[in-house]
Amino acid sequence: MKSGLVKLKLVKEEDLELLMAWRSHPKIYKYFLLQKRPLKWEEHIKFWNTRKDRQDWVILLSSNNRWRKVGSVYVSNLSKPVPDLGIYIGEVSLHRIGLGSKALNLGINWLKNKGFKKVRARINKANTSSIKLFTKYDFKKKYAIHGGKELLYELNLD
Amino acid sequence: MKSGLVKLKLVKEEDLELLMAWRSHPKIYKYFLLQKRPLKWEEHIKFWNTRKDRQDWVILLSSNNRWRKVGSVYVSNLSKPVPDLGIYIGEVSLHRIGLGSKALNLGINWLKNKGFKKVRARINKANTSSIKLFTKYDFKKKYAIHGGKELLYELNLD
């Protein structure tokens, strides 16, 4: 299966339930550092209402002349010299068809256009498909963080 | 935790990704008769485009002056004398706080107002919380169906 045309749109408040449903799936949160169970609404709305220095997008996929929401990309720490980038595909039956790669490409381009020279990604050391994806875009492993649970990857955007 | 004010609104096409995300969670689909893995979009959109004789609602819950989507109620076989009723709470961290009970109440009332005299529910025999819920509303167990995997419950609406 090919993954089709992909674009990003900014997350709106009306997307919150969908993001929460995705983040509550064990196939998604098993690679999150802190979350070990389905998300609770109070945690989710607090994150939304207090977030700053970041952009959150919904990944839109086109198939059969219809755009649908399939996952999320974010960049955080935008007030720092080296921001973070993260991604997940919420529609779990779409994993492993190259969607993440297209969405990651869009996120990297956004940071380049904003003039950032570097970007970081924190990846769970057990998340082999994510490591493969970021390595494909030339992210380099720097060191282990969070007691070895995560690896810090970095990419030069020059 | 109390469950708060609950109402139903008809499912719109813009809700499809959220319904799909809910139905793709193992805690939800484990009690479905046919689905044994996360839903695929093609299956979901086909269901949506070919459905007839039924109504699907999103359950809305009010908390902190904000309505949010937390699950779904449906009635099907509306062209038959005895329609079916089904329900699930998609926001899995909200299970067991009485939300299903309020939503079920709304679904039953809708059928009563439409003049139906009976309603059925097919319940997975392992779904003890659902059996408890429907029994609370006086649904009576009639017989086992689908090779014993499900139980048929029925309620008189007079």
Short mmCIF file of N, CA, C and O in Angstrom, two decimals, chain B residues 32-142:
data_model
loop_
_atom_site.label_atom_id
_atom_site.label_comp_id
_atom_site.label_asym_id
_atom_site.label_seq_id
_atom_site.Cartn_x
_atom_site.Cartn_y
_atom_site.Cartn_z
N PHE B 32 -16.21 -6.67 20.32
CA PHE B 32 -16.91 -6.70 19.03
C PHE B 32 -16.89 -8.12 18.48
O PHE B 32 -15.93 -8.86 18.67
N LEU B 33 -17.94 -8.48 17.78
CA LEU B 33 -18.06 -9.86 17.29
C LEU B 33 -17.05 -10.16 16.19
O LEU B 33 -16.40 -11.20 16.20
N LEU B 34 -16.93 -9.24 15.23
CA LEU B 34 -16.14 -9.56 14.04
C LEU B 34 -14.76 -8.92 14.04
O LEU B 34 -13.83 -9.46 13.45
N GLN B 35 -14.62 -7.78 14.67
CA GLN B 35 -13.36 -7.05 14.58
C GLN B 35 -12.34 -7.52 15.62
O GLN B 35 -12.60 -7.48 16.81
N LYS B 36 -11.20 -7.98 15.16
CA LYS B 36 -10.20 -8.52 16.09
C LYS B 36 -8.87 -7.75 16.03
O LYS B 36 -7.84 -8.23 16.47
N ARG B 37 -8.89 -6.59 15.43
CA ARG B 37 -7.68 -5.77 15.28
C ARG B 37 -8.12 -4.33 15.04
O ARG B 37 -9.31 -4.09 14.83
N PRO B 38 -7.16 -3.36 15.06
CA PRO B 38 -7.56 -1.98 14.76
C PRO B 38 -8.30 -1.89 13.44
O PRO B 38 -7.98 -2.60 12.48
N LEU B 39 -9.31 -1.03 13.40
CA LEU B 39 -10.12 -0.86 12.21
C LEU B 39 -9.29 -0.28 11.07
O LEU B 39 -8.36 0.47 11.30
N LYS B 40 -9.64 -0.64 9.84
CA LYS B 40 -9.00 0.00 8.68
C LYS B 40 -9.96 1.04 8.09
O LYS B 40 -11.17 0.85 8.08
N TRP B 41 -9.37 2.11 7.57
CA TRP B 41 -10.17 3.21 7.05
C TRP B 41 -11.15 2.74 5.98
O TRP B 41 -12.31 3.16 5.95
N GLU B 42 -10.70 1.88 5.10
CA GLU B 42 -11.56 1.42 3.99
C GLU B 42 -12.81 0.72 4.52
O GLU B 42 -13.89 0.86 3.96
N GLU B 43 -12.63 -0.03 5.61
CA GLU B 43 -13.79 -0.70 6.22
C GLU B 43 -14.73 0.34 6.85
O GLU B 43 -15.96 0.22 6.75
N HIS B 44 -14.12 1.31 7.48
CA HIS B 44 -14.88 2.32 8.22
C HIS B 44 -15.70 3.20 7.26
O HIS B 44 -16.90 3.42 7.47
N ILE B 45 -15.08 3.66 6.19
CA ILE B 45 -15.77 4.56 5.27
C ILE B 45 -16.84 3.79 4.49
O ILE B 45 -17.90 4.33 4.15
N LYS B 46 -16.58 2.51 4.26
CA LYS B 46 -17.59 1.68 3.58
C LYS B 46 -18.83 1.52 4.46
O LYS B 46 -19.96 1.66 4.00
N PHE B 47 -18.58 1.25 5.75
CA PHE B 47 -19.69 1.19 6.71
C PHE B 47 -20.50 2.49 6.66
O PHE B 47 -21.73 2.49 6.58
N TRP B 48 -19.79 3.62 6.69
CA TRP B 48 -20.45 4.93 6.74
C TRP B 48 -21.28 5.18 5.48
O TRP B 48 -22.43 5.62 5.54
N ASN B 49 -20.70 4.87 4.33
CA ASN B 49 -21.35 5.19 3.07
C ASN B 49 -22.49 4.23 2.72
O ASN B 49 -23.33 4.56 1.88
N THR B 50 -22.52 3.06 3.34
CA THR B 50 -23.54 2.08 2.98
C THR B 50 -24.55 1.84 4.11
O THR B 50 -25.46 1.04 3.96
N ARG B 51 -24.38 2.55 5.23
CA ARG B 51 -25.29 2.29 6.36
C ARG B 51 -26.71 2.75 6.01
O ARG B 51 -26.92 3.74 5.32
N LYS B 52 -27.66 2.04 6.54
CA LYS B 52 -29.06 2.41 6.36
C LYS B 52 -29.86 1.82 7.53
O LYS B 52 -29.36 0.94 8.24
N ASP B 53 -31.07 2.29 7.70
CA ASP B 53 -31.91 1.80 8.81
C ASP B 53 -31.27 2.02 10.16
O ASP B 53 -31.48 1.21 11.08
N ARG B 54 -30.44 3.03 10.31
CA ARG B 54 -29.84 3.23 11.62
C ARG B 54 -29.56 4.70 11.89
O ARG B 54 -29.59 5.53 11.00
N GLN B 55 -29.33 4.98 13.17
CA GLN B 55 -28.89 6.30 13.61
C GLN B 55 -27.64 6.10 14.46
O GLN B 55 -27.60 5.20 15.30
N ASP B 56 -26.65 6.93 14.23
CA ASP B 56 -25.43 6.90 15.05
C ASP B 56 -25.28 8.26 15.71
O ASP B 56 -25.36 9.28 15.05
N TRP B 57 -25.05 8.22 17.01
CA TRP B 57 -24.82 9.46 17.75
C TRP B 57 -23.43 9.46 18.39
O TRP B 57 -22.89 8.39 18.72
N VAL B 58 -22.91 10.66 18.58
CA VAL B 58 -21.76 10.85 19.45
C VAL B 58 -22.29 11.22 20.83
O VAL B 58 -23.22 12.03 20.94
N ILE B 59 -21.73 10.62 21.87
CA ILE B 59 -22.07 10.99 23.24
C ILE B 59 -21.23 12.21 23.62
O ILE B 59 -20.00 12.19 23.50
N LEU B 60 -21.90 13.27 24.05
CA LEU B 60 -21.21 14.48 24.51
C LEU B 60 -21.29 14.56 26.03
O LEU B 60 -22.36 14.35 26.61
N LEU B 61 -20.17 14.84 26.64
CA LEU B 61 -20.10 14.98 28.11
C LEU B 61 -19.69 16.42 28.44
O LEU B 61 -18.80 16.98 27.81
N SER B 62 -20.38 16.99 29.41
CA SER B 62 -20.02 18.35 29.84
C SER B 62 -19.14 18.29 31.09
O SER B 62 -19.49 17.65 32.07
N SER B 63 -17.99 18.93 31.02
CA SER B 63 -17.20 19.12 32.25
C SER B 63 -16.46 20.44 32.13
O SER B 63 -15.95 20.79 31.06
N ASN B 64 -16.43 21.18 33.22
CA ASN B 64 -15.81 22.52 33.23
C ASN B 64 -16.34 23.40 32.09
O ASN B 64 -15.55 24.03 31.37
N ASN B 65 -17.65 23.40 31.92
CA ASN B 65 -18.29 24.27 30.92
C ASN B 65 -17.84 24.00 29.50
O ASN B 65 -17.77 24.92 28.68
N ARG B 66 -17.49 22.77 29.21
CA ARG B 66 -17.06 22.43 27.86
C ARG B 66 -17.64 21.06 27.51
O ARG B 66 -17.52 20.12 28.28
N TRP B 67 -18.29 20.96 26.35
CA TRP B 67 -18.79 19.68 25.88
C TRP B 67 -17.69 18.99 25.10
O TRP B 67 -17.05 19.60 24.25
N ARG B 68 -17.50 17.71 25.39
CA ARG B 68 -16.55 16.97 24.56
C ARG B 68 -17.11 15.61 24.18
O ARG B 68 -18.01 15.08 24.82
N LYS B 69 -16.56 15.05 23.10
CA LYS B 69 -17.04 13.79 22.55
C LYS B 69 -16.36 12.63 23.27
O LYS B 69 -15.13 12.61 23.35
N VAL B 70 -17.15 11.72 23.81
CA VAL B 70 -16.55 10.66 24.63
C VAL B 70 -16.95 9.24 24.22
O VAL B 70 -16.42 8.28 24.77
N GLY B 71 -17.88 9.10 23.26
CA GLY B 71 -18.28 7.75 22.90
C GLY B 71 -19.40 7.77 21.88
O GLY B 71 -19.68 8.82 21.29
N SER B 72 -20.04 6.62 21.69
CA SER B 72 -21.07 6.53 20.65
C SER B 72 -22.22 5.62 21.06
O SER B 72 -22.03 4.63 21.77
N VAL B 73 -23.41 5.99 20.61
CA VAL B 73 -24.62 5.17 20.74
C VAL B 73 -25.20 4.99 19.35
O VAL B 73 -25.14 5.91 18.54
N TYR B 74 -25.70 3.80 19.06
CA TYR B 74 -26.39 3.63 17.77
C TYR B 74 -27.64 2.80 17.98
O TYR B 74 -27.76 2.03 18.94
N VAL B 75 -28.60 3.00 17.07
CA VAL B 75 -29.73 2.09 16.94
C VAL B 75 -29.74 1.63 15.49
O VAL B 75 -29.52 2.43 14.58
N SER B 76 -29.96 0.34 15.28
CA SER B 76 -29.96 -0.20 13.92
C SER B 76 -31.18 -1.07 13.70
O SER B 76 -31.96 -1.30 14.63
N ASN B 77 -31.36 -1.53 12.47
CA ASN B 77 -32.55 -2.30 12.11
C ASN B 77 -33.84 -1.52 12.39
O ASN B 77 -34.83 -2.08 12.87
N LEU B 78 -33.82 -0.24 12.09
CA LEU B 78 -34.97 0.62 12.40
C LEU B 78 -36.17 0.34 11.49
O LEU B 78 -37.27 0.82 11.77
N SER B 79 -35.96 -0.43 10.42
CA SER B 79 -37.10 -0.78 9.57
C SER B 79 -37.78 -2.07 10.07
O SER B 79 -38.78 -2.49 9.52
N LYS B 80 -37.20 -2.69 11.09
CA LYS B 80 -37.80 -3.90 11.66
C LYS B 80 -38.61 -3.54 12.92
O LYS B 80 -38.43 -2.47 13.50
N PRO B 81 -39.47 -4.47 13.35
CA PRO B 81 -40.29 -4.18 14.53
C PRO B 81 -39.44 -4.00 15.79
O PRO B 81 -39.77 -3.19 16.66
N VAL B 82 -38.35 -4.75 15.88
CA VAL B 82 -37.49 -4.67 17.08
C VAL B 82 -36.08 -4.24 16.68
O VAL B 82 -35.30 -5.05 16.18
N PRO B 83 -35.74 -3.00 16.85
CA PRO B 83 -34.41 -2.53 16.48
C PRO B 83 -33.35 -2.95 17.51
O PRO B 83 -33.68 -3.41 18.59
N ASP B 84 -32.10 -2.77 17.12
CA ASP B 84 -30.96 -3.04 18.01
C ASP B 84 -30.42 -1.74 18.56
O ASP B 84 -30.47 -0.70 17.91
N LEU B 85 -29.85 -1.85 19.75
CA LEU B 85 -29.21 -0.68 20.37
C LEU B 85 -27.81 -1.09 20.83
O LEU B 85 -27.61 -2.18 21.37
N GLY B 86 -26.84 -0.21 20.60
CA GLY B 86 -25.46 -0.50 21.03
C GLY B 86 -24.81 0.76 21.54
O GLY B 86 -25.24 1.88 21.24
N ILE B 87 -23.76 0.58 22.30
CA ILE B 87 -23.13 1.72 22.96
C ILE B 87 -21.68 1.38 23.28
O ILE B 87 -21.35 0.23 23.56
N TYR B 88 -20.81 2.37 23.18
CA TYR B 88 -19.48 2.22 23.78
C TYR B 88 -18.96 3.59 24.21
O TYR B 88 -19.32 4.61 23.63
N ILE B 89 -18.15 3.59 25.24
CA ILE B 89 -17.45 4.79 25.69
C ILE B 89 -16.04 4.74 25.10
O ILE B 89 -15.24 3.87 25.45
N GLY B 90 -15.77 5.67 24.18
CA GLY B 90 -14.49 5.66 23.48
C GLY B 90 -13.34 6.19 24.32
O GLY B 90 -12.19 5.75 24.16
N GLU B 91 -13.64 7.13 25.19
CA GLU B 91 -12.60 7.68 26.07
C GLU B 91 -12.38 6.67 27.19
O GLU B 91 -13.07 6.71 28.22
N VAL B 92 -11.42 5.77 26.99
CA VAL B 92 -11.34 4.57 27.83
C VAL B 92 -11.04 4.88 29.30
O VAL B 92 -11.41 4.09 30.17
N SER B 93 -10.43 6.02 29.58
CA SER B 93 -10.17 6.33 30.99
C SER B 93 -11.44 6.79 31.71
O SER B 93 -11.41 7.04 32.92
N LEU B 94 -12.55 6.89 30.99
CA LEU B 94 -13.83 7.25 31.60
C LEU B 94 -14.70 6.03 31.91
O LEU B 94 -15.83 6.17 32.35
N HIS B 95 -14.19 4.81 31.66
CA HIS B 95 -15.01 3.63 31.92
C HIS B 95 -15.36 3.53 33.41
O HIS B 95 -14.61 3.98 34.26
N ARG B 96 -16.52 2.96 33.67
CA ARG B 96 -16.96 2.64 35.04
C ARG B 96 -17.30 3.85 35.90
O ARG B 96 -17.12 3.82 37.11
N ILE B 97 -17.76 4.95 35.29
CA ILE B 97 -18.21 6.06 36.13
C ILE B 97 -19.68 6.41 35.86
O ILE B 97 -20.15 7.47 36.26
N GLY B 98 -20.38 5.57 35.11
CA GLY B 98 -21.81 5.78 34.94
C GLY B 98 -22.20 6.53 33.68
O GLY B 98 -23.37 6.85 33.48
N LEU B 99 -21.23 6.81 32.84
CA LEU B 99 -21.52 7.50 31.59
C LEU B 99 -22.39 6.67 30.67
O LEU B 99 -23.34 7.16 30.06
N GLY B 100 -22.07 5.38 30.55
CA GLY B 100 -22.81 4.49 29.67
C GLY B 100 -24.27 4.46 30.07
O GLY B 100 -25.17 4.41 29.22
N SER B 101 -24.52 4.50 31.35
CA SER B 101 -25.88 4.43 31.86
C SER B 101 -26.70 5.63 31.37
O SER B 101 -27.82 5.48 30.87
N LYS B 102 -26.13 6.83 31.47
CA LYS B 102 -26.85 8.02 31.02
C LYS B 102 -27.08 7.99 29.51
O LYS B 102 -28.14 8.38 29.02
N ALA B 103 -26.07 7.57 28.77
CA ALA B 103 -26.20 7.53 27.32
C ALA B 103 -27.23 6.49 26.88
O ALA B 103 -28.02 6.72 25.97
N LEU B 104 -27.22 5.34 27.57
CA LEU B 104 -28.19 4.29 27.26
C LEU B 104 -29.61 4.80 27.50
O LEU B 104 -30.53 4.56 26.71
N ASN B 105 -29.78 5.51 28.59
CA ASN B 105 -31.07 6.11 28.91
C ASN B 105 -31.58 6.99 27.76
O ASN B 105 -32.75 6.92 27.36
N LEU B 106 -30.68 7.79 27.19
CA LEU B 106 -31.06 8.67 26.08
C LEU B 106 -31.45 7.87 24.84
O LEU B 106 -32.41 8.20 24.14
N GLY B 107 -30.70 6.80 24.57
CA GLY B 107 -31.01 5.97 23.41
C GLY B 107 -32.36 5.29 23.54
O GLY B 107 -33.16 5.24 22.59
N ILE B 108 -32.64 4.76 24.74
CA ILE B 108 -33.93 4.10 24.99
C ILE B 108 -35.08 5.09 24.83
O ILE B 108 -36.10 4.79 24.19
N ASN B 109 -34.90 6.29 25.36
CA ASN B 109 -35.95 7.31 25.23
C ASN B 109 -36.22 7.68 23.79
O ASN B 109 -37.36 7.90 23.39
N TRP B 110 -35.18 7.75 23.00
CA TRP B 110 -35.35 8.07 21.57
C TRP B 110 -36.23 7.02 20.90
O TRP B 110 -37.16 7.35 20.15
N LEU B 111 -35.95 5.74 21.20
CA LEU B 111 -36.74 4.66 20.60
C LEU B 111 -38.19 4.70 21.08
O LEU B 111 -39.13 4.50 20.31
N LYS B 112 -38.38 4.97 22.38
CA LYS B 112 -39.74 5.09 22.91
C LYS B 112 -40.50 6.19 22.19
O LYS B 112 -41.65 6.03 21.79
N ASN B 113 -39.85 7.34 22.03
CA ASN B 113 -40.51 8.47 21.36
C ASN B 113 -40.85 8.18 19.91
O ASN B 113 -41.77 8.77 19.35
N LYS B 114 -40.09 7.27 19.30
CA LYS B 114 -40.37 6.88 17.92
C LYS B 114 -41.48 5.85 17.85
O LYS B 114 -41.88 5.43 16.76
N GLY B 115 -41.95 5.37 19.00
CA GLY B 115 -43.08 4.44 19.02
C GLY B 115 -42.70 2.97 19.01
O GLY B 115 -43.57 2.10 18.91
N PHE B 116 -41.42 2.66 19.14
CA PHE B 116 -41.03 1.24 19.19
C PHE B 116 -41.48 0.61 20.50
O PHE B 116 -41.51 1.27 21.55
N LYS B 117 -41.86 -0.67 20.42
CA LYS B 117 -42.38 -1.36 21.60
C LYS B 117 -41.34 -2.25 22.26
O LYS B 117 -41.51 -2.70 23.41
N LYS B 118 -40.29 -2.56 21.51
CA LYS B 118 -39.23 -3.43 22.05
C LYS B 118 -37.89 -2.99 21.47
O LYS B 118 -37.83 -2.40 20.38
N VAL B 119 -36.84 -3.32 22.17
CA VAL B 119 -35.49 -3.08 21.65
C VAL B 119 -34.60 -4.27 22.07
O VAL B 119 -34.82 -4.87 23.13
N ARG B 120 -33.65 -4.59 21.21
CA ARG B 120 -32.73 -5.68 21.50
C ARG B 120 -31.31 -5.15 21.68
O ARG B 120 -30.96 -4.07 21.18
N ALA B 121 -30.49 -5.95 22.36
CA ALA B 121 -29.05 -5.64 22.43
C ALA B 121 -28.29 -6.95 22.35
O ALA B 121 -28.63 -7.92 23.03
N ARG B 122 -27.29 -6.96 21.48
CA ARG B 122 -26.40 -8.13 21.41
C ARG B 122 -25.16 -7.78 22.24
O ARG B 122 -24.50 -6.79 21.98
N ILE B 123 -24.88 -8.60 23.24
CA ILE B 123 -23.77 -8.28 24.16
C ILE B 123 -22.80 -9.45 24.24
O ILE B 123 -23.22 -10.60 24.41
N ASN B 124 -21.52 -9.15 24.11
CA ASN B 124 -20.50 -10.17 24.26
C ASN B 124 -20.62 -10.80 25.66
O ASN B 124 -20.74 -10.08 26.65
N LYS B 125 -20.61 -12.13 25.71
CA LYS B 125 -20.89 -12.79 27.00
C LYS B 125 -19.80 -12.49 28.04
O LYS B 125 -20.03 -12.63 29.23
N ALA B 126 -18.62 -12.05 27.58
CA ALA B 126 -17.53 -11.71 28.51
C ALA B 126 -17.60 -10.26 28.98
O ALA B 126 -16.84 -9.84 29.85
N ASN B 127 -18.52 -9.49 28.39
CA ASN B 127 -18.59 -8.06 28.71
C ASN B 127 -19.48 -7.83 29.93
O ASN B 127 -20.63 -7.40 29.84
N THR B 128 -18.91 -8.13 31.09
CA THR B 128 -19.72 -8.12 32.32
C THR B 128 -20.25 -6.73 32.66
O THR B 128 -21.36 -6.60 33.16
N SER B 129 -19.47 -5.68 32.36
CA SER B 129 -19.96 -4.35 32.73
C SER B 129 -21.13 -3.95 31.84
O SER B 129 -22.06 -3.28 32.28
N SER B 130 -21.12 -4.37 30.58
CA SER B 130 -22.23 -4.09 29.69
C SER B 130 -23.48 -4.89 30.12
O SER B 130 -24.59 -4.37 30.13
N ILE B 131 -23.28 -6.13 30.48
CA ILE B 131 -24.41 -6.96 30.93
C ILE B 131 -25.05 -6.33 32.18
O ILE B 131 -26.27 -6.24 32.30
N LYS B 132 -24.20 -5.87 33.08
CA LYS B 132 -24.67 -5.22 34.30
C LYS B 132 -25.48 -3.96 33.96
O LYS B 132 -26.56 -3.71 34.52
N LEU B 133 -24.95 -3.18 33.01
CA LEU B 133 -25.60 -1.94 32.62
C LEU B 133 -26.98 -2.19 32.01
O LEU B 133 -27.98 -1.59 32.42
N PHE B 134 -27.06 -3.09 31.03
CA PHE B 134 -28.34 -3.33 30.36
C PHE B 134 -29.34 -3.99 31.31
O PHE B 134 -30.54 -3.74 31.23
N THR B 135 -28.83 -4.85 32.20
CA THR B 135 -29.71 -5.50 33.18
C THR B 135 -30.32 -4.47 34.12
O THR B 135 -31.47 -4.57 34.52
N LYS B 136 -29.52 -3.45 34.46
CA LYS B 136 -29.99 -2.37 35.33
C LYS B 136 -31.21 -1.67 34.71
O LYS B 136 -32.12 -1.23 35.42
N TYR B 137 -31.22 -1.59 33.37
CA TYR B 137 -32.35 -0.96 32.67
C TYR B 137 -33.45 -1.97 32.35
O TYR B 137 -34.30 -1.69 31.53
N ASP B 138 -33.35 -3.16 32.97
CA ASP B 138 -34.39 -4.16 32.87
C ASP B 138 -34.40 -4.93 31.55
O ASP B 138 -35.41 -5.56 31.21
N PHE B 139 -33.33 -4.86 30.80
CA PHE B 139 -33.18 -5.77 29.66
C PHE B 139 -33.15 -7.20 30.20
O PHE B 139 -32.51 -7.46 31.22
N LYS B 140 -33.84 -8.12 29.50
CA LYS B 140 -33.88 -9.51 29.92
C LYS B 140 -33.10 -10.39 28.94
O LYS B 140 -33.24 -10.24 27.72
N LYS B 141 -32.33 -11.31 29.48
CA LYS B 141 -31.57 -12.22 28.64
C LYS B 141 -32.53 -13.20 27.96
O LYS B 141 -33.36 -13.82 28.63
N LYS B 142 -32.42 -13.32 26.62
CA LYS B 142 -33.32 -14.23 25.90
C LYS B 142 -32.59 -15.52 25.54
O LYS B 142 -33.02 -16.60 25.94
#
